[in-house]
Tab-separated table of C-alpha atoms in Angstrom:
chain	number	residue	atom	x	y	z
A	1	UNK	CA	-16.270	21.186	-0.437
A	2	UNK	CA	-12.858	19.792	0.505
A	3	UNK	CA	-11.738	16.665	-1.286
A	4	UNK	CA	-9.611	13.837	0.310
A	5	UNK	CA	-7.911	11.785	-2.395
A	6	UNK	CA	-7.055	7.614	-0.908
A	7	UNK	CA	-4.447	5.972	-2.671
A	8	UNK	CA	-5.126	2.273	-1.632
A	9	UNK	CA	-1.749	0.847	-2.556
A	10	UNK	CA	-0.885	-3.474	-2.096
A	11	UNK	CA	0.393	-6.548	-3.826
A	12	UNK	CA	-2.145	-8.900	-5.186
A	13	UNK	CA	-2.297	-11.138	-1.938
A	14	UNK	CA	-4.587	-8.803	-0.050
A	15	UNK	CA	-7.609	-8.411	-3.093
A	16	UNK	CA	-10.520	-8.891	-0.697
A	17	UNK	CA	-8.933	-6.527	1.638
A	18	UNK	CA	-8.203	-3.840	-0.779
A	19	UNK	CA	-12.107	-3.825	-1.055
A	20	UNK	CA	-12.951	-3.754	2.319
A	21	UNK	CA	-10.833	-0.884	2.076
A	22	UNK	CA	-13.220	0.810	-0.618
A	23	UNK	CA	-16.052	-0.161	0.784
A	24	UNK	CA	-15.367	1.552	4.092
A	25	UNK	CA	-13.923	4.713	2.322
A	26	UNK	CA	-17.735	4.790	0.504
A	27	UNK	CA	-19.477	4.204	3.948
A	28	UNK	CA	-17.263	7.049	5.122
A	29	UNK	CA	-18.028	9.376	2.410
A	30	UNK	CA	-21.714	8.977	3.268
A	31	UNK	CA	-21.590	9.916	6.608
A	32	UNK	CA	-19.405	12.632	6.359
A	33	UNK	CA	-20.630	13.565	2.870
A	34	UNK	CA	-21.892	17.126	4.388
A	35	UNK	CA	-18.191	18.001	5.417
A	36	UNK	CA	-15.897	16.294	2.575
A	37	UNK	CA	-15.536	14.364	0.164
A	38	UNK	CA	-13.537	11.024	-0.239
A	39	UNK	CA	-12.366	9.434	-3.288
A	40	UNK	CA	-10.799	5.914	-2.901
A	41	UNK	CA	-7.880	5.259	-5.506
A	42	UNK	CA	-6.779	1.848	-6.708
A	43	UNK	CA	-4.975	0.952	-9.700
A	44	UNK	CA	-7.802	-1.160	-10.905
A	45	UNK	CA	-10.288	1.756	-11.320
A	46	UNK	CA	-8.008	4.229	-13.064
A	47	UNK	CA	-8.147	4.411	-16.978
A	48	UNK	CA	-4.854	3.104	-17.639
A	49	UNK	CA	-3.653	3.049	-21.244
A	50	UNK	CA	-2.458	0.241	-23.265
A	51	UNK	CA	0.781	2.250	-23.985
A	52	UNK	CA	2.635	2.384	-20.693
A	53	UNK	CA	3.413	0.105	-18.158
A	54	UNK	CA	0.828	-0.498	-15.217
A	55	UNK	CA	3.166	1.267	-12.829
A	56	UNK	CA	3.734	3.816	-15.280
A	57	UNK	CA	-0.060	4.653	-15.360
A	58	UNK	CA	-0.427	4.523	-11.751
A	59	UNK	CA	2.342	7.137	-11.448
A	60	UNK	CA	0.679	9.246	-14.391
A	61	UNK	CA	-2.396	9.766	-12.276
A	62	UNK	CA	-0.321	10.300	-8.751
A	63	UNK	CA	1.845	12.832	-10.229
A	64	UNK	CA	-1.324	14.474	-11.875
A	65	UNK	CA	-3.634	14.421	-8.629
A	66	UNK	CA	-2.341	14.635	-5.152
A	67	UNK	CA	-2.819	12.634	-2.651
A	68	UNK	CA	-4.146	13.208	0.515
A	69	UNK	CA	-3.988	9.722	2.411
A	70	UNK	CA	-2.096	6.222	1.159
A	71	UNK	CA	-3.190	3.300	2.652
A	72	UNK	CA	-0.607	0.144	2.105
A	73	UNK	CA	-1.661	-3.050	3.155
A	74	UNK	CA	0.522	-6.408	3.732
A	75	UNK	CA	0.394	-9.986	4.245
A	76	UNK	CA	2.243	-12.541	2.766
A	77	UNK	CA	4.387	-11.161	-0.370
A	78	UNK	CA	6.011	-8.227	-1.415
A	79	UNK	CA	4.614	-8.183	-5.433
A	80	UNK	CA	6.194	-8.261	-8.400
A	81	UNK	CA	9.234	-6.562	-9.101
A	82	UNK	CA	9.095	-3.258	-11.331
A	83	UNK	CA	12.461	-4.243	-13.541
A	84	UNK	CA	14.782	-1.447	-14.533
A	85	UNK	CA	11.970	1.234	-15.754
A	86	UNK	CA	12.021	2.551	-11.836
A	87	UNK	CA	15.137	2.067	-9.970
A	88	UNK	CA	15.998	3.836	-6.393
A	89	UNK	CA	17.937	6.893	-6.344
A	90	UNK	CA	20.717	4.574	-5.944
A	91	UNK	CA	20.520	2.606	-9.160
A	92	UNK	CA	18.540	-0.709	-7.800
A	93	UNK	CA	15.495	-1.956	-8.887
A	94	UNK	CA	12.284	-1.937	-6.530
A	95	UNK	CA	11.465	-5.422	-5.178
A	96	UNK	CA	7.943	-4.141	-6.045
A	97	UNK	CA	5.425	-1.913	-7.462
A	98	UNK	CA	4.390	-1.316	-3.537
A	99	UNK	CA	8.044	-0.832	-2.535
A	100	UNK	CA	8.352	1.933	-5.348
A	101	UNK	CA	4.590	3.217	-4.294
A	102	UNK	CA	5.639	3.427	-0.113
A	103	UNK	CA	8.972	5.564	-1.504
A	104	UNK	CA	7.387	7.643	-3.251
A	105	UNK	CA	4.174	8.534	-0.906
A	106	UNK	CA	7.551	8.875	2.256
A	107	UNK	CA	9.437	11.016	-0.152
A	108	UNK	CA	6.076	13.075	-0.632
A	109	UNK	CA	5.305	13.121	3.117
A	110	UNK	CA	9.190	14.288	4.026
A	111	UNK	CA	8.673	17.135	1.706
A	112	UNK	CA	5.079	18.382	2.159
A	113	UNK	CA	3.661	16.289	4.935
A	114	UNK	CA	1.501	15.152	2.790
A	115	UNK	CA	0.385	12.363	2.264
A	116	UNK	CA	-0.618	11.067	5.373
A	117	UNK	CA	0.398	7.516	5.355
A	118	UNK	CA	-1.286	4.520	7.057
A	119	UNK	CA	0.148	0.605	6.453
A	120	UNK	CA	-1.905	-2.210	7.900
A	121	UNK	CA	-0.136	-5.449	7.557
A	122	UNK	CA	-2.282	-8.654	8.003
A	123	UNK	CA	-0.795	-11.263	11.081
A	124	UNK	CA	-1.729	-14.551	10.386
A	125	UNK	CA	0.442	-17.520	8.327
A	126	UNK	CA	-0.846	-17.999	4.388
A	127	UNK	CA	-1.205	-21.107	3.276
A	128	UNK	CA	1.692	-23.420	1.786
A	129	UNK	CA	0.408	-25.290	-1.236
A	130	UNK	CA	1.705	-25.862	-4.672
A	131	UNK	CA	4.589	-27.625	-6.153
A	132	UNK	CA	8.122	-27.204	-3.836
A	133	UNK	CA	9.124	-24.551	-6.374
A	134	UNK	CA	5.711	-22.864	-5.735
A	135	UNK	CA	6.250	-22.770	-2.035
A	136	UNK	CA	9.979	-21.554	-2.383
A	137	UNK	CA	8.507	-18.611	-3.915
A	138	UNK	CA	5.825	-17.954	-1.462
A	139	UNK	CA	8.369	-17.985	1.097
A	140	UNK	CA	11.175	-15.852	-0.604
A	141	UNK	CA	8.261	-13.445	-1.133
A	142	UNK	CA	7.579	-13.136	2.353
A	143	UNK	CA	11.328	-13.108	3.584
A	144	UNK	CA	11.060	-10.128	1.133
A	145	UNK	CA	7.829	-8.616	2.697
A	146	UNK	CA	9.750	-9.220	6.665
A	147	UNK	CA	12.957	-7.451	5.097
A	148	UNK	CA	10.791	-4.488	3.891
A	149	UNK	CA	8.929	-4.147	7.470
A	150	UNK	CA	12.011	-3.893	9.095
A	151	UNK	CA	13.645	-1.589	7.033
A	152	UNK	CA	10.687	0.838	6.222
A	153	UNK	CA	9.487	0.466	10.344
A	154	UNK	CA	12.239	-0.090	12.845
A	155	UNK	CA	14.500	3.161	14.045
A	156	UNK	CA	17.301	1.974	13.564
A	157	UNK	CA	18.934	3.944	16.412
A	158	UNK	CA	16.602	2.751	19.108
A	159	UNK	CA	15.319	-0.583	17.557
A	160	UNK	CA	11.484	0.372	18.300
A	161	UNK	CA	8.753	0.376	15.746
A	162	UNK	CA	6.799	3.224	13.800
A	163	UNK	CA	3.679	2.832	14.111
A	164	UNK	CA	1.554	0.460	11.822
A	165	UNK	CA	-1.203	-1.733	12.364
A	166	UNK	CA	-1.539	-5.544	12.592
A	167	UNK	CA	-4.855	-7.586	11.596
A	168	UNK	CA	-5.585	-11.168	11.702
A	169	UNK	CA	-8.847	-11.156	10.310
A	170	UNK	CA	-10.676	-9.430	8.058
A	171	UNK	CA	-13.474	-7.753	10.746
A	172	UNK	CA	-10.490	-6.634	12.696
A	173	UNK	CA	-9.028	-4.586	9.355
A	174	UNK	CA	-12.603	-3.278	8.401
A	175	UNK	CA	-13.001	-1.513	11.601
A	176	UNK	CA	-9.077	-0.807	12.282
């Protein structure tokens, strides 16, 4: 039976969505279970060892296993940048461990076509709280997350957009 491997790839901001995202991948494997077989991947149920770097052990088992589908989802933030262990072919760092996952899964797809890749990016405003310092952050993060969008989805020869999807709740992404 043929076997489709999800790679469910996000910054921390988007937990509860992440699994929505497995849950729906399970409800989907049930009622398709006759025809194929789906197998949800997050970083937070692969064995990961002590010895490398969580990115490191995410790319162990994506090199290791392909992938069929990545799903990247968005909201507020960007993550947490890699540091110098994974820098673009041009010598600078990733902004994040999702920047570094999206380049890899589109340098993947350019090659093989495969993986199919899907980005759902949440629409609505997250909260401002914390100390001023705090909130600088939040909103550096999601200049950073704007800056990615536009560079990752805009043709840059006709200004339109590829195609992702937009949520503002969390019903709307669990159908979508």
């Amino acid at each position: 039976m043929k076997k489709l491997r999800i790679f469910i790839s996000s910054p921390g901001d988007v937990q509860q969505e992440r699994m929505i995202a497995k849950r729906v991948i399970s409800n989907l494997n049930k009622l398709y279970q006759d025809y194929v077989i789906l197998e949800p991947i997050l970083w937070e149920d692969l064995p990961l060892e002590a010895t490398s770097s969580f990115q490191g052990g995410i790319n162990y088992f994506l090199n290791q296993y392909p992938i069929d589908i990545a799903v990247f989802i968005l909201w507020s933030r960007l993550g947490t940048k890699l540091g110098s262990s994974f820098l673009r072919n041009d010598g600078s760092e990733y902004d994040s461990g999702t920047e570094y996952e999206f380049d890899m899964m589109y340098t993947l797809w350019k090659q093989t076509k495969k993986p199919k890749i899907m980005v759902y990016v949440k629409d609505t405003e997250p909260q401002l709280v914390g100390s001023s310092s705090h909130i600088k952050e939040l909103l550096k993060q999601k200049d950073r997350l704007q800056q990615f969008i536009e560079e990752k989805f805009k043709d840059r020869e006709t200004g339109t957009n590829y195609a992702y999807w937009q949520f503002d709740k969390q019903q709307t992404f669990e159908e979508r």
